[in-house]
GROMACS .gro file of C-alpha atoms in nm:
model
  289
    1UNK     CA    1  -2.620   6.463   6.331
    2UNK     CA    2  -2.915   6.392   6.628
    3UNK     CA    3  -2.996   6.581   6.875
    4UNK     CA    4  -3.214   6.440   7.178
    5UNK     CA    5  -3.350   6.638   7.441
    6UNK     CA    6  -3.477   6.480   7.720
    7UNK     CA    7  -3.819   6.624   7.874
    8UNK     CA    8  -3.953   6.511   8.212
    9UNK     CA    9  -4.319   6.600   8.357
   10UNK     CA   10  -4.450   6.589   8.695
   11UNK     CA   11  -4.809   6.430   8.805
   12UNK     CA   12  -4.820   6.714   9.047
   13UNK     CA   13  -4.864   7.057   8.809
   14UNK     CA   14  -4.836   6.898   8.457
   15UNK     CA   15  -4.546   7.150   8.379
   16UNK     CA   16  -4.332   7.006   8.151
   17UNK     CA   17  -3.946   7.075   8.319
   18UNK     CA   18  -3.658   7.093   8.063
   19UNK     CA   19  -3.351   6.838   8.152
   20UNK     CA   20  -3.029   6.914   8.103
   21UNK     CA   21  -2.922   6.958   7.685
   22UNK     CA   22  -2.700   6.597   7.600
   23UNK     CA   23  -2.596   6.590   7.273
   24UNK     CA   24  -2.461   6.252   7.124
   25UNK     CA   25  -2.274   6.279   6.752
   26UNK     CA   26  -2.365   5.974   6.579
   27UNK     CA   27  -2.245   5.911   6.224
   28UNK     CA   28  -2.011   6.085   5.944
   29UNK     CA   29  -1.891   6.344   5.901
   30UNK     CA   30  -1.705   6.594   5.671
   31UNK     CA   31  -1.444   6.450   5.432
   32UNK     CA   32  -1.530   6.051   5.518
   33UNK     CA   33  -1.896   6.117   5.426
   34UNK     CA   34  -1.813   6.239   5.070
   35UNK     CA   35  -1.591   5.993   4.987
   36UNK     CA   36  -1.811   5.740   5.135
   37UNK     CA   37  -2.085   5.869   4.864
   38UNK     CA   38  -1.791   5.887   4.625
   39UNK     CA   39  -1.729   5.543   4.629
   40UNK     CA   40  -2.078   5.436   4.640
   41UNK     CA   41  -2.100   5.624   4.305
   42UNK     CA   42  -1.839   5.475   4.175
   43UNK     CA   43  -1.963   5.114   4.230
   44UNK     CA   44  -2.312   5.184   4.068
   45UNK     CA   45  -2.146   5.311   3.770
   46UNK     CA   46  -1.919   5.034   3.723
   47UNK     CA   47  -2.255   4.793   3.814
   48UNK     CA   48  -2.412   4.966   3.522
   49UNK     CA   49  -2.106   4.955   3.268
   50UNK     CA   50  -2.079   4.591   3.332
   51UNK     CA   51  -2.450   4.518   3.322
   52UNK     CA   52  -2.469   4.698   2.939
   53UNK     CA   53  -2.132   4.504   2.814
   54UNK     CA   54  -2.280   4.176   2.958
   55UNK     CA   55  -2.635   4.285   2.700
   56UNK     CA   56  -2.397   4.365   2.450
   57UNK     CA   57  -2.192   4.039   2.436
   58UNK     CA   58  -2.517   3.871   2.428
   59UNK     CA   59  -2.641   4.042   2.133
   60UNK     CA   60  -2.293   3.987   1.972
   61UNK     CA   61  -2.246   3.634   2.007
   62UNK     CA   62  -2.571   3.550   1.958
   63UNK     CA   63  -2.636   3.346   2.283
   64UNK     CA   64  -2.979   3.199   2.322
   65UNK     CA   65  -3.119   2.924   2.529
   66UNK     CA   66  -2.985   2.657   2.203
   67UNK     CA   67  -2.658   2.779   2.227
   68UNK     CA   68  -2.459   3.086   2.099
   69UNK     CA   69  -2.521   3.229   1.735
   70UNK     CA   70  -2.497   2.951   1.446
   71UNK     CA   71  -2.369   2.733   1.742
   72UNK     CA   72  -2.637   2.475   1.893
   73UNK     CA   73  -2.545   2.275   2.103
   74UNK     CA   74  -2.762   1.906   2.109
   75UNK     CA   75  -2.742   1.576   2.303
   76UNK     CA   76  -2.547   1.409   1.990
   77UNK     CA   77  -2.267   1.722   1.948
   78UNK     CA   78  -2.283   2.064   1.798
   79UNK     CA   79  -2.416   2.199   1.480
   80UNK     CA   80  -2.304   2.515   1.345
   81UNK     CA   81  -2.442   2.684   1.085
   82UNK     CA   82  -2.307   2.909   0.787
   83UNK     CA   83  -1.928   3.036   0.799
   84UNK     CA   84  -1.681   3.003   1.080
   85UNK     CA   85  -1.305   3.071   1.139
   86UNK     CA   86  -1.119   2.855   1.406
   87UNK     CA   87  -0.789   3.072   1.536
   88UNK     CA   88  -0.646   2.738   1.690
   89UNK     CA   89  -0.633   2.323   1.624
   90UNK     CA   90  -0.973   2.197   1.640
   91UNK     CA   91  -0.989   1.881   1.808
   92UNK     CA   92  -1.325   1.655   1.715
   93UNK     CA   93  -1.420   1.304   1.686
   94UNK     CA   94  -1.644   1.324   1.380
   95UNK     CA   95  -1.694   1.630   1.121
   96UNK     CA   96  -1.964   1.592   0.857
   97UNK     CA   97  -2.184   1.852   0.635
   98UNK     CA   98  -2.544   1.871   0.609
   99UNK     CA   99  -2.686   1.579   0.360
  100UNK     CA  100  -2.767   1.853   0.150
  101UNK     CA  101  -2.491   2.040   0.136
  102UNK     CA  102  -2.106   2.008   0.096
  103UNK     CA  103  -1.830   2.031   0.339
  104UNK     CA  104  -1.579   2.305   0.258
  105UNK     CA  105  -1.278   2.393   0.466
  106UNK     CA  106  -1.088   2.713   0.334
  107UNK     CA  107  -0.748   2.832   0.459
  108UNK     CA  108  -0.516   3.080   0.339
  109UNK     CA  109  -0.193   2.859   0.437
  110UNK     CA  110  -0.320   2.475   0.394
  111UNK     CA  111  -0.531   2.268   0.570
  112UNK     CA  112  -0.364   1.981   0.761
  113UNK     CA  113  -0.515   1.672   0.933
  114UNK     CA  114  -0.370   1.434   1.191
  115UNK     CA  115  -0.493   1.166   1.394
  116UNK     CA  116  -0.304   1.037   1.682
  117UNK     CA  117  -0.340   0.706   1.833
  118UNK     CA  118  -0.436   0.667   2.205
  119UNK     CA  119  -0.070   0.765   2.325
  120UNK     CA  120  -0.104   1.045   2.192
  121UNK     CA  121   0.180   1.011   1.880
  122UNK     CA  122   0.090   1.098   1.496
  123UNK     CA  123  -0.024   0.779   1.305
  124UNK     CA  124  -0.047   0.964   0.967
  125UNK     CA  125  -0.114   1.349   0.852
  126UNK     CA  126  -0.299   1.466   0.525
  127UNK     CA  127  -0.208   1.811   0.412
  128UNK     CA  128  -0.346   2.063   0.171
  129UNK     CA  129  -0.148   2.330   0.064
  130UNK     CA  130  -0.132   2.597  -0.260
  131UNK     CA  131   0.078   2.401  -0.456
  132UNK     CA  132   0.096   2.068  -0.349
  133UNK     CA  133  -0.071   1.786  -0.113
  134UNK     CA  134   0.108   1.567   0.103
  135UNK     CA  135  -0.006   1.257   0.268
  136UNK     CA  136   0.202   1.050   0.513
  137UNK     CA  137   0.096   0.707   0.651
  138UNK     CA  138   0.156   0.394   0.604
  139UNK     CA  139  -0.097   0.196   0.351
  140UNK     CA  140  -0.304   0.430   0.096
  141UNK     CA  141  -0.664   0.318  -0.005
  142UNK     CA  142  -0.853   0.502  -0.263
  143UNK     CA  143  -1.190   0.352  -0.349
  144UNK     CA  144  -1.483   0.428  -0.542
  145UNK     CA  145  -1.876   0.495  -0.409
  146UNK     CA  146  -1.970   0.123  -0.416
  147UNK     CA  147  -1.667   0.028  -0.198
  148UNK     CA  148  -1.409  -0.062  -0.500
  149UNK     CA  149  -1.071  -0.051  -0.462
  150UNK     CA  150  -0.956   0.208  -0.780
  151UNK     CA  151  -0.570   0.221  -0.615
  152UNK     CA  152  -0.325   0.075  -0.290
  153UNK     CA  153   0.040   0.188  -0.217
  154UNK     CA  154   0.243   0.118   0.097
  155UNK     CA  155   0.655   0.121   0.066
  156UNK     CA  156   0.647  -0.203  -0.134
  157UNK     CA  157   0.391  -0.192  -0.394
  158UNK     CA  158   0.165   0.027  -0.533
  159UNK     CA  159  -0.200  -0.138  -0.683
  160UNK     CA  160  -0.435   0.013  -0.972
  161UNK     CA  161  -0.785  -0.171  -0.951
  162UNK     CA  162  -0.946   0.000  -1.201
  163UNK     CA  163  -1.081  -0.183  -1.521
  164UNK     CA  164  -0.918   0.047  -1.759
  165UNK     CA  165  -0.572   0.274  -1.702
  166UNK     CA  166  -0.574   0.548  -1.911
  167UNK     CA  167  -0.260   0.771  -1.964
  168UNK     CA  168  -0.372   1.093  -2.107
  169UNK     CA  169  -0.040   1.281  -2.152
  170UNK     CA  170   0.089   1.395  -2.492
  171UNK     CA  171   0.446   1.196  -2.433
  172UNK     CA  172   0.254   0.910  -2.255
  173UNK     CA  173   0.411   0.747  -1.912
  174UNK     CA  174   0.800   0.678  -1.840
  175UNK     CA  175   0.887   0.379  -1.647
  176UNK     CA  176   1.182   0.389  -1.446
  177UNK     CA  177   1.218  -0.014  -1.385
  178UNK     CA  178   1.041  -0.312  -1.478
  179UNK     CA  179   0.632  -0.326  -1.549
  180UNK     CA  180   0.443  -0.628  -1.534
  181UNK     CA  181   0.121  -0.627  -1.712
  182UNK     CA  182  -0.138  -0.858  -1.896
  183UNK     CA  183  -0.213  -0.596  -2.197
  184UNK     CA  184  -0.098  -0.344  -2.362
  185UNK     CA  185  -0.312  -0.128  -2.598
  186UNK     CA  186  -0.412   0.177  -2.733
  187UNK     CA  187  -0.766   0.374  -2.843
  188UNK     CA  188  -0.882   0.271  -3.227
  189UNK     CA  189  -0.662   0.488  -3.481
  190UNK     CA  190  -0.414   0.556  -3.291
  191UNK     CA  191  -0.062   0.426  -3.281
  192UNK     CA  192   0.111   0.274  -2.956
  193UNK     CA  193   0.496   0.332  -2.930
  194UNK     CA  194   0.695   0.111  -2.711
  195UNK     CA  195   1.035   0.305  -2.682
  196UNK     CA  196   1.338   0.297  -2.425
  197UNK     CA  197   1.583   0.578  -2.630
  198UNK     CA  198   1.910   0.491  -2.422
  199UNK     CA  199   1.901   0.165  -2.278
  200UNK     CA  200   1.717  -0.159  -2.430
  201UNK     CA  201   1.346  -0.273  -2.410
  202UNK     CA  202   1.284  -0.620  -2.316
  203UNK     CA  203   0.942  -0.808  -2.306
  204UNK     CA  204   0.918  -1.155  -2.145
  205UNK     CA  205   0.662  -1.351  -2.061
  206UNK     CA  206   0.661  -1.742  -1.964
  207UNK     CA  207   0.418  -1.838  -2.233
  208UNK     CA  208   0.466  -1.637  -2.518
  209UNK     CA  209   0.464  -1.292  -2.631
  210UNK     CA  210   0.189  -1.180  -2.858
  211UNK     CA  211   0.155  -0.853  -3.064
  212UNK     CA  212  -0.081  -0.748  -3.296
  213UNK     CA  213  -0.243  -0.469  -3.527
  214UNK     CA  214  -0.573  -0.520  -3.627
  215UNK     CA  215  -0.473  -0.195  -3.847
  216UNK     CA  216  -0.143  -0.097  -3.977
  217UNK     CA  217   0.179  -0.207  -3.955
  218UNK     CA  218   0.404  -0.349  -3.654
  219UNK     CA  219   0.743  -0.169  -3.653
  220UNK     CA  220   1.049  -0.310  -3.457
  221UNK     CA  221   1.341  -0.056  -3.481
  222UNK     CA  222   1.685  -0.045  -3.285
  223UNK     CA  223   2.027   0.117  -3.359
  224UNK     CA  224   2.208  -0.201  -3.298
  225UNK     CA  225   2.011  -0.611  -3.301
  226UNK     CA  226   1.653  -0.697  -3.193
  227UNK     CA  227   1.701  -1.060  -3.083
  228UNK     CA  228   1.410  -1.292  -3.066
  229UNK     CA  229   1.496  -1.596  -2.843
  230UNK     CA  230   1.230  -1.856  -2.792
  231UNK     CA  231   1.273  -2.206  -2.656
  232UNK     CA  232   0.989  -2.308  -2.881
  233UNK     CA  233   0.856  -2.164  -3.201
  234UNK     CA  234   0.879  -1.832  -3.345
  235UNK     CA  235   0.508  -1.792  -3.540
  236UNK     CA  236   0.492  -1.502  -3.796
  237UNK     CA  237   0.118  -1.523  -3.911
  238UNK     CA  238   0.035  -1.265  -4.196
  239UNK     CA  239   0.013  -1.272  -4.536
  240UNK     CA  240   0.313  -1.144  -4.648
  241UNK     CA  241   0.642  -1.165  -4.458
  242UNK     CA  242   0.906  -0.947  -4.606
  243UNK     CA  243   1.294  -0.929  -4.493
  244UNK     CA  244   1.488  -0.663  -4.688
  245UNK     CA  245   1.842  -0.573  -4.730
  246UNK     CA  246   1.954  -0.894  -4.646
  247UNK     CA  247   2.294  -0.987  -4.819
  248UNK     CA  248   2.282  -1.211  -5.078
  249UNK     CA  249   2.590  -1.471  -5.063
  250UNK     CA  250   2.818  -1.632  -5.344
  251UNK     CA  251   2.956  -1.963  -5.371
  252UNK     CA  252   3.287  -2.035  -5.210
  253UNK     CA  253   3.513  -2.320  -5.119
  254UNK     CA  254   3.576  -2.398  -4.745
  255UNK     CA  255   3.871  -2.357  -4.613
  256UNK     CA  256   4.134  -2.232  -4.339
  257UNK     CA  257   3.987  -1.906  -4.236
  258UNK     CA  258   3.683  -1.898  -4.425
  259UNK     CA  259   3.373  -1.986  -4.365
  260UNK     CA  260   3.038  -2.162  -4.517
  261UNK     CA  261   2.767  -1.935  -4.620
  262UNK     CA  262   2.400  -2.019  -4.574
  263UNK     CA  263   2.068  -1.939  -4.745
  264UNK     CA  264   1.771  -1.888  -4.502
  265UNK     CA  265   1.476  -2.085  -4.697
  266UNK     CA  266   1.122  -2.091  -4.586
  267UNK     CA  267   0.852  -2.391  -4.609
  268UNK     CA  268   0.467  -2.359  -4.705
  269UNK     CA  269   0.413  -2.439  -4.377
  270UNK     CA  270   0.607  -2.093  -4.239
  271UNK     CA  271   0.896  -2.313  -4.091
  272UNK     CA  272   1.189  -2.170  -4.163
  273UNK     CA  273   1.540  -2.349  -4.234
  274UNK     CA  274   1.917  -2.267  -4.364
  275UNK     CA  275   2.074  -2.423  -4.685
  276UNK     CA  276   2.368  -2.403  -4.805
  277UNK     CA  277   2.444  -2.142  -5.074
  278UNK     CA  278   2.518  -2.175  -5.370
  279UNK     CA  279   2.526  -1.949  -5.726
  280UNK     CA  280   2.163  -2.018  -5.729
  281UNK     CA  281   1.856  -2.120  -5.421
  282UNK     CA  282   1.913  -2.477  -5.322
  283UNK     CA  283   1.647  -2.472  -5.065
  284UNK     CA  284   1.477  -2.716  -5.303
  285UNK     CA  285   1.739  -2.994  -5.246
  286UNK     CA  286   1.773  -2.878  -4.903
  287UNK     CA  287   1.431  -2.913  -4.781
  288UNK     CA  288   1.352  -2.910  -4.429
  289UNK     CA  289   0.989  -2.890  -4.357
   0.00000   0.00000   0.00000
């Protein structure tokens, strides 16, 4: 509220003269003027609330003038430091550890990684989960530190380049189809068992087939023949060559329905030949060698 009076003086007695009283409200008043104050109130409060949760997100997160908390951001990409938990997908171009420390991503689900080509569609996908991991693409590479390939698969083949395969389980490895394979052997003392229980086990090879035992004894066994076909020569080199339980045959005339009977006779040189039989060996007037 101002009040102005209005005083006038004359040059002739100096007696100041009143004027007339004018007064001029200016401003507000009542009811306006405390809710003017109100509101003014209000808005340094809420300046205040926001300026101390601004302070307090700062001290929460960490922010400084590198980055925010174990966050820092460089010229290169971001470092972060200690633990972190990532809510949603993280996309990133490279992810590597300190060279003194290991990388370790934890999850309570699985962890899964796919790239994506430049359209944007999933080339492959590697995931990690409790019980299992899955890998989907299309060629598999596994190699060792000095770049050597240890094992390849796509859908047609799959490739073991190490120099040794070692099968560690207590029944050994079934084979479904066919294996090709330069060697076959077992560790010293131990025995190696080449067995197909309901079908029939075949080994072919366009040069020969070769087994041996530096120790021991080499057992075939089958419920019904074991059939060794060989366009060449079937070799036998040991010491002693043993075939039991073979029949011994009699004498007998040839005729309609009957048929010759032969002695299997055997040369110093291993060569083996067929005589005919009769009550006693005649593989010394048969000889053959």
């Amino acid at each position: 509220m101002v009040r102005e009076q209005y005083i006038t003086t004359t040059q002739e007695d100096g007696v100041p003269k009143a004027a007339p009283d004018y007064i001029y409200m200016i401003g507000i008043y009542g009811w306006r003027k405390r809710c003017l104050y109100l509101f003014v109130l209000l808005l340094i409060v809420i300046l205040v609330v926001n300026f101390a949760l601004t302070i307090w997100i700062l001290r929460v997160m960490w922010f400084n003038s590198m980055g925010m908390g174990h966050l820092q951001v460089h010229a290169d990409g971001l470092r972060l430091e200690g633990e972190s938990e990532f809510l949603f997908p993280l996309y990133a171009q490279e992810i590597h550890s300190r060279e003194d420390s290991s990388l370790l991503m934890h999850s309570s689900e699985n962890v899964t990684i796919v790239p994506r080509n430049e359209n944007g569609q999933v080339t492959g996908s590697l995931s990690v989960g409790p019980g299992q991991v899955e890998s989907m693409s299309q060629y598999l590479n596994i190699t060792s530190n000095n770049d050597k390939m240890l094992f390849t698969a796509d859908q047609n083949k799959a490739v073991v380049g190490a120099d040794k395969l070692r099968i560690t389980g207590p029944e050994g490895a079934l084979f479904e189809h066919s294996v090709e394979t330069p060697l076959v052997k077992t560790d010293p003392l131990k025995n190696i068992l080449l067995e197909s229980p309901t079908r029939f086990l075949s080994m072919e090879a366009p040069k020969g087939v070769y087994i041996k035992a530096l120790a021991g004894n080499v057992e075939a066994v089958s419920n019904e023949n074991v059939l060794l076909q060989t366009d060449g020569m079937l070799l036998l080199y040991a010491e002693t060559v043993r075939m039991q339980s073979l029949r011994t045959g009699t004498a007998g005339v040839a005729g309609p329905g009957r048929q010759e009977q032969y002695e299997v006779c055997v040369c110093p040189s291993g060569k083996l030949y067929i005589s005919r039989a009769s009550m006693s060996s005649t593989c010394h007037r048969n000889q053959d060698c």
